[in-house]
Amino acid sequence: LNVYDKLPFRVIIDYAHNVHGLKSLCKLLNQLEVNGRRILVMSARGDRSDDNIGDSASAVAGSFDYFICRDYTDLRGRNAGEVPRLLRAGLVKQGISTRQIEILPDFSDAVGRSLSLAKEGDLLVILAMDSGKKAMDLLDSYRKTVCWK
């Protein structure tokens, strides 16, 4: 659990990658007071079953207001965009509106979009799994170029 507090909104980078980890993360995050929206950038590993990927979506569905689904860097046998589509289907099955879900398979695009959505008081959670350092670099770059030009 890495907390980035250098922006007008809080960013948490975590490596939860299975249903148990996601449920544990959500249990913790649900205890945080958040004045704005809760935004999640998520993925799942491609070598998981379709049902397991759907279960990952179910684990987070009640804890966030907006979801950006991306591909894991190593597709692990899946086609590009397949895992994000499965995540979206799992979220919709849990009652999440498609208006609350975006698919941006590329990690940098997904993080960039989440940063453009986040406002003061929001909580942005990035499940970086395979891209923790890249996430930190993107946050630092955003802070330098957008927030304090």
Short mmCIF file of N, CA and C in Angstrom, two decimals:
data_model
loop_
_atom_site.label_atom_id
_atom_site.label_comp_id
_atom_site.label_asym_id
_atom_site.label_seq_id
_atom_site.Cartn_x
_atom_site.Cartn_y
_atom_site.Cartn_z
N LEU A 1 0.86 -1.16 0.00
CA LEU A 1 0.00 0.00 0.00
C LEU A 1 0.90 1.23 0.00
N ASN A 2 0.96 1.91 -1.13
CA ASN A 2 1.78 3.10 -1.26
C ASN A 2 0.86 4.30 -1.40
N VAL A 3 0.99 5.27 -0.49
CA VAL A 3 0.15 6.45 -0.49
C VAL A 3 0.94 7.60 -1.10
N TYR A 4 0.33 8.26 -2.07
CA TYR A 4 0.94 9.40 -2.75
C TYR A 4 0.07 10.62 -2.42
N ASP A 5 0.60 11.51 -1.58
CA ASP A 5 -0.17 12.66 -1.11
C ASP A 5 0.37 13.99 -1.64
N LYS A 6 0.93 13.99 -2.83
CA LYS A 6 1.50 15.21 -3.39
C LYS A 6 0.59 15.88 -4.41
N LEU A 7 -0.66 15.47 -4.43
CA LEU A 7 -1.64 16.02 -5.37
C LEU A 7 -2.85 16.51 -4.58
N PRO A 8 -3.76 17.23 -5.21
CA PRO A 8 -4.95 17.69 -4.50
C PRO A 8 -5.90 16.56 -4.11
N PHE A 9 -5.62 15.38 -4.55
CA PHE A 9 -6.38 14.18 -4.21
C PHE A 9 -5.40 13.11 -3.78
N ARG A 10 -5.88 12.15 -3.02
CA ARG A 10 -5.01 11.07 -2.56
C ARG A 10 -4.94 9.97 -3.60
N VAL A 11 -3.74 9.45 -3.80
CA VAL A 11 -3.53 8.32 -4.69
C VAL A 11 -2.94 7.18 -3.87
N ILE A 12 -3.50 6.01 -4.05
CA ILE A 12 -2.95 4.81 -3.43
C ILE A 12 -2.59 3.85 -4.54
N ILE A 13 -1.36 3.38 -4.49
CA ILE A 13 -0.88 2.37 -5.44
C ILE A 13 -0.75 1.07 -4.65
N ASP A 14 -1.37 0.03 -5.17
CA ASP A 14 -1.30 -1.25 -4.49
C ASP A 14 -1.07 -2.36 -5.51
N TYR A 15 -0.73 -3.52 -5.00
CA TYR A 15 -0.38 -4.65 -5.86
C TYR A 15 -1.37 -5.81 -5.72
N ALA A 16 -2.54 -5.54 -5.16
CA ALA A 16 -3.55 -6.59 -5.02
C ALA A 16 -3.82 -7.19 -6.40
N HIS A 17 -3.77 -8.51 -6.48
CA HIS A 17 -3.90 -9.17 -7.78
C HIS A 17 -4.78 -10.41 -7.75
N ASN A 18 -5.38 -10.68 -6.59
CA ASN A 18 -6.30 -11.81 -6.52
C ASN A 18 -7.50 -11.40 -5.69
N VAL A 19 -8.52 -12.23 -5.69
CA VAL A 19 -9.78 -11.88 -5.04
C VAL A 19 -9.57 -11.60 -3.56
N HIS A 20 -8.81 -12.43 -2.88
CA HIS A 20 -8.56 -12.23 -1.46
C HIS A 20 -7.89 -10.87 -1.22
N GLY A 21 -6.85 -10.57 -1.99
CA GLY A 21 -6.15 -9.30 -1.85
C GLY A 21 -7.05 -8.11 -2.14
N LEU A 22 -7.89 -8.23 -3.15
CA LEU A 22 -8.80 -7.15 -3.50
C LEU A 22 -9.83 -6.92 -2.40
N LYS A 23 -10.37 -7.99 -1.84
CA LYS A 23 -11.33 -7.85 -0.75
C LYS A 23 -10.68 -7.21 0.47
N SER A 24 -9.46 -7.61 0.77
CA SER A 24 -8.74 -7.03 1.91
C SER A 24 -8.46 -5.55 1.68
N LEU A 25 -8.04 -5.21 0.49
CA LEU A 25 -7.79 -3.81 0.15
C LEU A 25 -9.07 -2.99 0.29
N CYS A 26 -10.16 -3.48 -0.24
CA CYS A 26 -11.44 -2.75 -0.17
C CYS A 26 -11.90 -2.60 1.27
N LYS A 27 -11.70 -3.62 2.09
CA LYS A 27 -12.08 -3.53 3.50
C LYS A 27 -11.33 -2.37 4.16
N LEU A 28 -10.06 -2.23 3.86
CA LEU A 28 -9.27 -1.13 4.41
C LEU A 28 -9.73 0.21 3.83
N LEU A 29 -9.87 0.28 2.52
CA LEU A 29 -10.23 1.54 1.87
C LEU A 29 -11.61 2.03 2.28
N ASN A 30 -12.52 1.12 2.53
CA ASN A 30 -13.87 1.50 2.93
C ASN A 30 -13.89 2.19 4.29
N GLN A 31 -12.81 2.07 5.05
CA GLN A 31 -12.71 2.74 6.35
C GLN A 31 -12.20 4.18 6.22
N LEU A 32 -11.68 4.53 5.05
CA LEU A 32 -11.15 5.88 4.84
C LEU A 32 -12.28 6.85 4.55
N GLU A 33 -12.17 8.04 5.12
CA GLU A 33 -13.12 9.09 4.80
C GLU A 33 -12.68 9.74 3.49
N VAL A 34 -13.57 9.73 2.53
CA VAL A 34 -13.30 10.31 1.22
C VAL A 34 -14.42 11.30 0.92
N ASN A 35 -14.06 12.56 0.67
CA ASN A 35 -15.07 13.58 0.41
C ASN A 35 -15.58 13.56 -1.02
N GLY A 36 -14.80 13.00 -1.92
CA GLY A 36 -15.18 12.96 -3.33
C GLY A 36 -15.44 11.54 -3.80
N ARG A 37 -15.08 11.31 -5.04
CA ARG A 37 -15.30 10.00 -5.65
C ARG A 37 -14.14 9.06 -5.35
N ARG A 38 -14.43 7.79 -5.50
CA ARG A 38 -13.43 6.73 -5.41
C ARG A 38 -13.26 6.17 -6.82
N ILE A 39 -12.05 6.31 -7.34
CA ILE A 39 -11.75 5.92 -8.72
C ILE A 39 -10.73 4.78 -8.67
N LEU A 40 -10.96 3.75 -9.48
CA LEU A 40 -10.06 2.59 -9.49
C LEU A 40 -9.55 2.31 -10.89
N VAL A 41 -8.23 2.14 -10.99
CA VAL A 41 -7.60 1.61 -12.20
C VAL A 41 -7.25 0.16 -11.87
N MET A 42 -7.82 -0.77 -12.64
CA MET A 42 -7.64 -2.18 -12.28
C MET A 42 -7.32 -3.05 -13.49
N SER A 43 -6.80 -4.21 -13.18
CA SER A 43 -6.54 -5.23 -14.18
C SER A 43 -6.63 -6.59 -13.50
N ALA A 44 -6.42 -7.62 -14.27
CA ALA A 44 -6.31 -8.98 -13.75
C ALA A 44 -5.36 -9.73 -14.67
N ARG A 45 -4.72 -10.71 -14.14
CA ARG A 45 -3.77 -11.48 -14.94
C ARG A 45 -4.51 -12.37 -15.93
N GLY A 46 -3.99 -12.43 -17.12
CA GLY A 46 -4.65 -13.17 -18.19
C GLY A 46 -4.68 -14.67 -18.01
N ASP A 47 -3.81 -15.21 -17.16
CA ASP A 47 -3.81 -16.65 -16.97
C ASP A 47 -4.83 -17.11 -15.92
N ARG A 48 -5.67 -16.20 -15.47
CA ARG A 48 -6.76 -16.54 -14.57
C ARG A 48 -7.98 -16.94 -15.41
N SER A 49 -8.86 -17.72 -14.82
CA SER A 49 -10.08 -18.13 -15.54
C SER A 49 -11.01 -16.93 -15.71
N ASP A 50 -11.92 -17.03 -16.66
CA ASP A 50 -12.92 -15.98 -16.85
C ASP A 50 -13.69 -15.74 -15.56
N ASP A 51 -14.06 -16.82 -14.88
CA ASP A 51 -14.80 -16.69 -13.62
C ASP A 51 -13.98 -15.96 -12.57
N ASN A 52 -12.69 -16.26 -12.48
CA ASN A 52 -11.83 -15.61 -11.50
C ASN A 52 -11.71 -14.12 -11.80
N ILE A 53 -11.62 -13.77 -13.06
CA ILE A 53 -11.55 -12.35 -13.44
C ILE A 53 -12.86 -11.66 -13.08
N GLY A 54 -13.97 -12.33 -13.32
CA GLY A 54 -15.26 -11.79 -12.91
C GLY A 54 -15.37 -11.64 -11.40
N ASP A 55 -14.82 -12.60 -10.66
CA ASP A 55 -14.82 -12.51 -9.20
C ASP A 55 -13.98 -11.33 -8.72
N SER A 56 -12.91 -11.01 -9.44
CA SER A 56 -12.10 -9.84 -9.09
C SER A 56 -12.92 -8.57 -9.23
N ALA A 57 -13.69 -8.49 -10.30
CA ALA A 57 -14.57 -7.33 -10.49
C ALA A 57 -15.61 -7.27 -9.37
N SER A 58 -16.17 -8.40 -9.01
CA SER A 58 -17.17 -8.44 -7.94
C SER A 58 -16.59 -7.96 -6.62
N ALA A 59 -15.32 -8.29 -6.38
CA ALA A 59 -14.67 -7.93 -5.12
C ALA A 59 -14.56 -6.43 -4.92
N VAL A 60 -14.47 -5.67 -6.01
CA VAL A 60 -14.27 -4.22 -5.90
C VAL A 60 -15.52 -3.41 -6.21
N ALA A 61 -16.54 -4.04 -6.74
CA ALA A 61 -17.71 -3.33 -7.27
C ALA A 61 -18.35 -2.37 -6.28
N GLY A 62 -18.49 -2.74 -5.04
CA GLY A 62 -19.18 -1.90 -4.08
C GLY A 62 -18.33 -0.84 -3.42
N SER A 63 -17.06 -0.77 -3.77
CA SER A 63 -16.15 0.13 -3.07
C SER A 63 -15.71 1.34 -3.87
N PHE A 64 -16.10 1.42 -5.14
CA PHE A 64 -15.65 2.51 -6.00
C PHE A 64 -16.80 3.09 -6.80
N ASP A 65 -16.61 4.33 -7.22
CA ASP A 65 -17.61 5.03 -8.02
C ASP A 65 -17.31 4.99 -9.51
N TYR A 66 -16.04 4.80 -9.86
CA TYR A 66 -15.65 4.83 -11.26
C TYR A 66 -14.51 3.84 -11.46
N PHE A 67 -14.53 3.16 -12.59
CA PHE A 67 -13.58 2.09 -12.86
C PHE A 67 -12.92 2.29 -14.22
N ILE A 68 -11.61 2.14 -14.26
CA ILE A 68 -10.89 2.10 -15.52
C ILE A 68 -10.21 0.74 -15.58
N CYS A 69 -10.60 -0.05 -16.56
CA CYS A 69 -10.10 -1.41 -16.70
C CYS A 69 -9.01 -1.44 -17.76
N ARG A 70 -7.90 -2.07 -17.43
CA ARG A 70 -6.75 -2.10 -18.34
C ARG A 70 -6.24 -3.53 -18.49
N ASP A 71 -5.35 -3.70 -19.43
CA ASP A 71 -4.66 -4.98 -19.59
C ASP A 71 -3.48 -5.06 -18.63
N TYR A 72 -3.19 -6.24 -18.18
CA TYR A 72 -1.94 -6.53 -17.50
C TYR A 72 -0.85 -6.44 -18.57
N THR A 73 0.33 -5.99 -18.21
CA THR A 73 1.39 -5.80 -19.20
C THR A 73 1.68 -7.08 -19.99
N ASP A 74 1.84 -8.18 -19.28
CA ASP A 74 2.03 -9.48 -19.92
C ASP A 74 0.64 -10.11 -20.05
N LEU A 75 0.14 -10.21 -21.25
CA LEU A 75 -1.23 -10.68 -21.48
C LEU A 75 -1.46 -12.12 -21.03
N ARG A 76 -0.39 -12.88 -20.88
CA ARG A 76 -0.45 -14.26 -20.39
C ARG A 76 -1.46 -15.10 -21.16
N GLY A 77 -1.37 -15.03 -22.48
CA GLY A 77 -2.20 -15.87 -23.33
C GLY A 77 -3.52 -15.27 -23.77
N ARG A 78 -3.88 -14.13 -23.25
CA ARG A 78 -5.13 -13.47 -23.63
C ARG A 78 -4.89 -12.52 -24.80
N ASN A 79 -5.96 -12.20 -25.50
CA ASN A 79 -5.88 -11.17 -26.54
C ASN A 79 -5.93 -9.80 -25.89
N ALA A 80 -5.32 -8.83 -26.52
CA ALA A 80 -5.35 -7.45 -26.01
C ALA A 80 -6.80 -7.01 -25.85
N GLY A 81 -7.09 -6.42 -24.71
CA GLY A 81 -8.44 -5.93 -24.42
C GLY A 81 -9.40 -6.95 -23.87
N GLU A 82 -9.03 -8.22 -23.87
CA GLU A 82 -9.94 -9.27 -23.41
C GLU A 82 -10.19 -9.19 -21.90
N VAL A 83 -9.14 -9.04 -21.12
CA VAL A 83 -9.31 -8.97 -19.66
C VAL A 83 -10.12 -7.73 -19.26
N PRO A 84 -9.82 -6.55 -19.80
CA PRO A 84 -10.66 -5.39 -19.44
C PRO A 84 -12.14 -5.60 -19.77
N ARG A 85 -12.43 -6.26 -20.87
CA ARG A 85 -13.83 -6.53 -21.23
C ARG A 85 -14.47 -7.49 -20.23
N LEU A 86 -13.72 -8.48 -19.77
CA LEU A 86 -14.23 -9.41 -18.76
C LEU A 86 -14.45 -8.69 -17.43
N LEU A 87 -13.55 -7.78 -17.08
CA LEU A 87 -13.73 -7.00 -15.86
C LEU A 87 -14.98 -6.14 -15.96
N ARG A 88 -15.15 -5.49 -17.10
CA ARG A 88 -16.35 -4.66 -17.28
C ARG A 88 -17.61 -5.52 -17.15
N ALA A 89 -17.62 -6.68 -17.79
CA ALA A 89 -18.79 -7.57 -17.70
C ALA A 89 -19.05 -7.96 -16.24
N GLY A 90 -18.00 -8.23 -15.48
CA GLY A 90 -18.16 -8.58 -14.07
C GLY A 90 -18.71 -7.43 -13.26
N LEU A 91 -18.28 -6.22 -13.56
CA LEU A 91 -18.78 -5.04 -12.86
C LEU A 91 -20.26 -4.81 -13.19
N VAL A 92 -20.59 -4.93 -14.46
CA VAL A 92 -21.98 -4.74 -14.88
C VAL A 92 -22.88 -5.77 -14.22
N LYS A 93 -22.38 -6.99 -14.11
CA LYS A 93 -23.15 -8.06 -13.45
C LYS A 93 -23.44 -7.71 -11.99
N GLN A 94 -22.59 -6.89 -11.39
CA GLN A 94 -22.77 -6.46 -10.01
C GLN A 94 -23.62 -5.19 -9.90
N GLY A 95 -24.15 -4.73 -11.03
CA GLY A 95 -25.02 -3.56 -11.01
C GLY A 95 -24.35 -2.23 -11.29
N ILE A 96 -23.09 -2.26 -11.67
CA ILE A 96 -22.38 -1.03 -12.01
C ILE A 96 -22.79 -0.60 -13.41
N SER A 97 -23.15 0.65 -13.58
CA SER A 97 -23.54 1.18 -14.88
C SER A 97 -22.34 1.26 -15.82
N THR A 98 -22.56 1.01 -17.08
CA THR A 98 -21.47 1.12 -18.06
C THR A 98 -20.95 2.56 -18.13
N ARG A 99 -21.74 3.54 -17.68
CA ARG A 99 -21.28 4.93 -17.65
C ARG A 99 -20.20 5.14 -16.59
N GLN A 100 -20.06 4.19 -15.70
CA GLN A 100 -19.07 4.27 -14.63
C GLN A 100 -17.80 3.46 -14.95
N ILE A 101 -17.72 2.94 -16.16
CA ILE A 101 -16.62 2.04 -16.52
C ILE A 101 -16.01 2.47 -17.84
N GLU A 102 -14.70 2.55 -17.85
CA GLU A 102 -13.97 2.78 -19.11
C GLU A 102 -12.99 1.64 -19.31
N ILE A 103 -12.71 1.36 -20.55
CA ILE A 103 -11.67 0.40 -20.90
C ILE A 103 -10.57 1.16 -21.62
N LEU A 104 -9.40 1.13 -21.02
CA LEU A 104 -8.20 1.70 -21.63
C LEU A 104 -7.09 0.67 -21.42
N PRO A 105 -6.87 -0.21 -22.38
CA PRO A 105 -5.96 -1.32 -22.17
C PRO A 105 -4.53 -0.94 -21.78
N ASP A 106 -4.02 0.19 -22.28
CA ASP A 106 -2.64 0.59 -21.99
C ASP A 106 -2.54 1.20 -20.59
N PHE A 107 -1.55 0.78 -19.83
CA PHE A 107 -1.38 1.24 -18.46
C PHE A 107 -1.22 2.76 -18.38
N SER A 108 -0.35 3.31 -19.18
CA SER A 108 -0.11 4.76 -19.14
C SER A 108 -1.37 5.54 -19.50
N ASP A 109 -2.10 5.07 -20.50
CA ASP A 109 -3.35 5.72 -20.88
C ASP A 109 -4.37 5.65 -19.74
N ALA A 110 -4.45 4.49 -19.09
CA ALA A 110 -5.41 4.31 -18.00
C ALA A 110 -5.07 5.23 -16.83
N VAL A 111 -3.81 5.29 -16.46
CA VAL A 111 -3.41 6.17 -15.36
C VAL A 111 -3.60 7.63 -15.74
N GLY A 112 -3.22 7.98 -16.96
CA GLY A 112 -3.42 9.35 -17.43
C GLY A 112 -4.88 9.77 -17.37
N ARG A 113 -5.76 8.90 -17.80
CA ARG A 113 -7.18 9.19 -17.76
C ARG A 113 -7.68 9.34 -16.33
N SER A 114 -7.22 8.46 -15.45
CA SER A 114 -7.65 8.55 -14.05
C SER A 114 -7.20 9.87 -13.43
N LEU A 115 -6.01 10.31 -13.78
CA LEU A 115 -5.51 11.59 -13.25
C LEU A 115 -6.33 12.76 -13.79
N SER A 116 -6.79 12.65 -15.02
CA SER A 116 -7.60 13.73 -15.59
C SER A 116 -8.99 13.77 -14.97
N LEU A 117 -9.46 12.66 -14.43
CA LEU A 117 -10.77 12.60 -13.80
C LEU A 117 -10.75 13.04 -12.34
N ALA A 118 -9.66 12.76 -11.65
CA ALA A 118 -9.59 12.99 -10.21
C ALA A 118 -9.59 14.48 -9.88
N LYS A 119 -10.34 14.81 -8.85
CA LYS A 119 -10.47 16.18 -8.36
C LYS A 119 -10.12 16.21 -6.87
N GLU A 120 -9.98 17.41 -6.35
CA GLU A 120 -9.69 17.56 -4.94
C GLU A 120 -10.73 16.80 -4.11
N GLY A 121 -10.23 16.04 -3.14
CA GLY A 121 -11.11 15.26 -2.27
C GLY A 121 -11.36 13.84 -2.74
N ASP A 122 -10.96 13.52 -3.97
CA ASP A 122 -11.15 12.17 -4.50
C ASP A 122 -10.08 11.22 -3.96
N LEU A 123 -10.37 9.95 -4.10
CA LEU A 123 -9.39 8.90 -3.84
C LEU A 123 -9.20 8.13 -5.14
N LEU A 124 -7.98 8.10 -5.61
CA LEU A 124 -7.62 7.35 -6.81
C LEU A 124 -6.78 6.15 -6.37
N VAL A 125 -7.22 4.96 -6.73
CA VAL A 125 -6.49 3.75 -6.42
C VAL A 125 -6.03 3.12 -7.72
N ILE A 126 -4.74 2.88 -7.80
CA ILE A 126 -4.14 2.27 -8.99
C ILE A 126 -3.62 0.90 -8.59
N LEU A 127 -4.19 -0.13 -9.18
CA LEU A 127 -3.66 -1.47 -8.96
C LEU A 127 -2.56 -1.68 -9.99
N ALA A 128 -1.35 -1.41 -9.55
CA ALA A 128 -0.21 -1.39 -10.46
C ALA A 128 0.36 -2.77 -10.73
N MET A 129 0.17 -3.69 -9.85
CA MET A 129 0.63 -5.08 -9.96
C MET A 129 2.00 -5.20 -10.62
N ASP A 130 2.08 -4.93 -11.90
CA ASP A 130 3.29 -5.14 -12.68
C ASP A 130 3.98 -3.83 -13.04
N SER A 131 3.47 -2.71 -12.58
CA SER A 131 3.97 -1.42 -13.05
C SER A 131 4.06 -0.38 -11.93
N GLY A 132 4.50 -0.78 -10.76
CA GLY A 132 4.57 0.14 -9.62
C GLY A 132 5.47 1.32 -9.85
N LYS A 133 6.68 1.08 -10.33
CA LYS A 133 7.61 2.19 -10.57
C LYS A 133 7.08 3.10 -11.67
N LYS A 134 6.52 2.51 -12.70
CA LYS A 134 5.95 3.31 -13.78
C LYS A 134 4.82 4.19 -13.26
N ALA A 135 4.00 3.66 -12.36
CA ALA A 135 2.91 4.45 -11.78
C ALA A 135 3.48 5.65 -11.02
N MET A 136 4.49 5.43 -10.21
CA MET A 136 5.10 6.53 -9.46
C MET A 136 5.68 7.57 -10.41
N ASP A 137 6.34 7.12 -11.46
CA ASP A 137 6.91 8.06 -12.44
C ASP A 137 5.81 8.88 -13.12
N LEU A 138 4.70 8.25 -13.45
CA LEU A 138 3.59 8.97 -14.07
C LEU A 138 2.98 10.00 -13.12
N LEU A 139 2.87 9.64 -11.85
CA LEU A 139 2.35 10.57 -10.86
C LEU A 139 3.28 11.77 -10.68
N ASP A 140 4.57 11.50 -10.58
CA ASP A 140 5.54 12.59 -10.45
C ASP A 140 5.50 13.52 -11.65
N SER A 141 5.44 12.94 -12.82
CA SER A 141 5.39 13.74 -14.05
C SER A 141 4.12 14.59 -14.09
N TYR A 142 2.99 13.99 -13.74
CA TYR A 142 1.73 14.72 -13.71
C TYR A 142 1.80 15.88 -12.72
N ARG A 143 2.33 15.61 -11.55
CA ARG A 143 2.43 16.65 -10.51
C ARG A 143 3.27 17.82 -11.00
N LYS A 144 4.36 17.53 -11.69
CA LYS A 144 5.25 18.59 -12.16
C LYS A 144 4.68 19.38 -13.33
N THR A 145 3.96 18.69 -14.21
CA THR A 145 3.52 19.37 -15.44
C THR A 145 2.13 19.94 -15.39
N VAL A 146 1.23 19.33 -14.63
CA VAL A 146 -0.16 19.77 -14.62
C VAL A 146 -0.51 20.61 -13.40
N CYS A 147 -0.12 20.13 -12.26
CA CYS A 147 -0.54 20.79 -11.02
C CYS A 147 0.24 22.06 -10.71
N TRP A 148 1.52 22.03 -10.96
CA TRP A 148 2.35 23.17 -10.61
C TRP A 148 3.26 23.53 -11.76
N LYS A 149 2.66 24.06 -12.82
CA LYS A 149 3.45 24.43 -14.02
C LYS A 149 4.40 25.55 -13.69
#
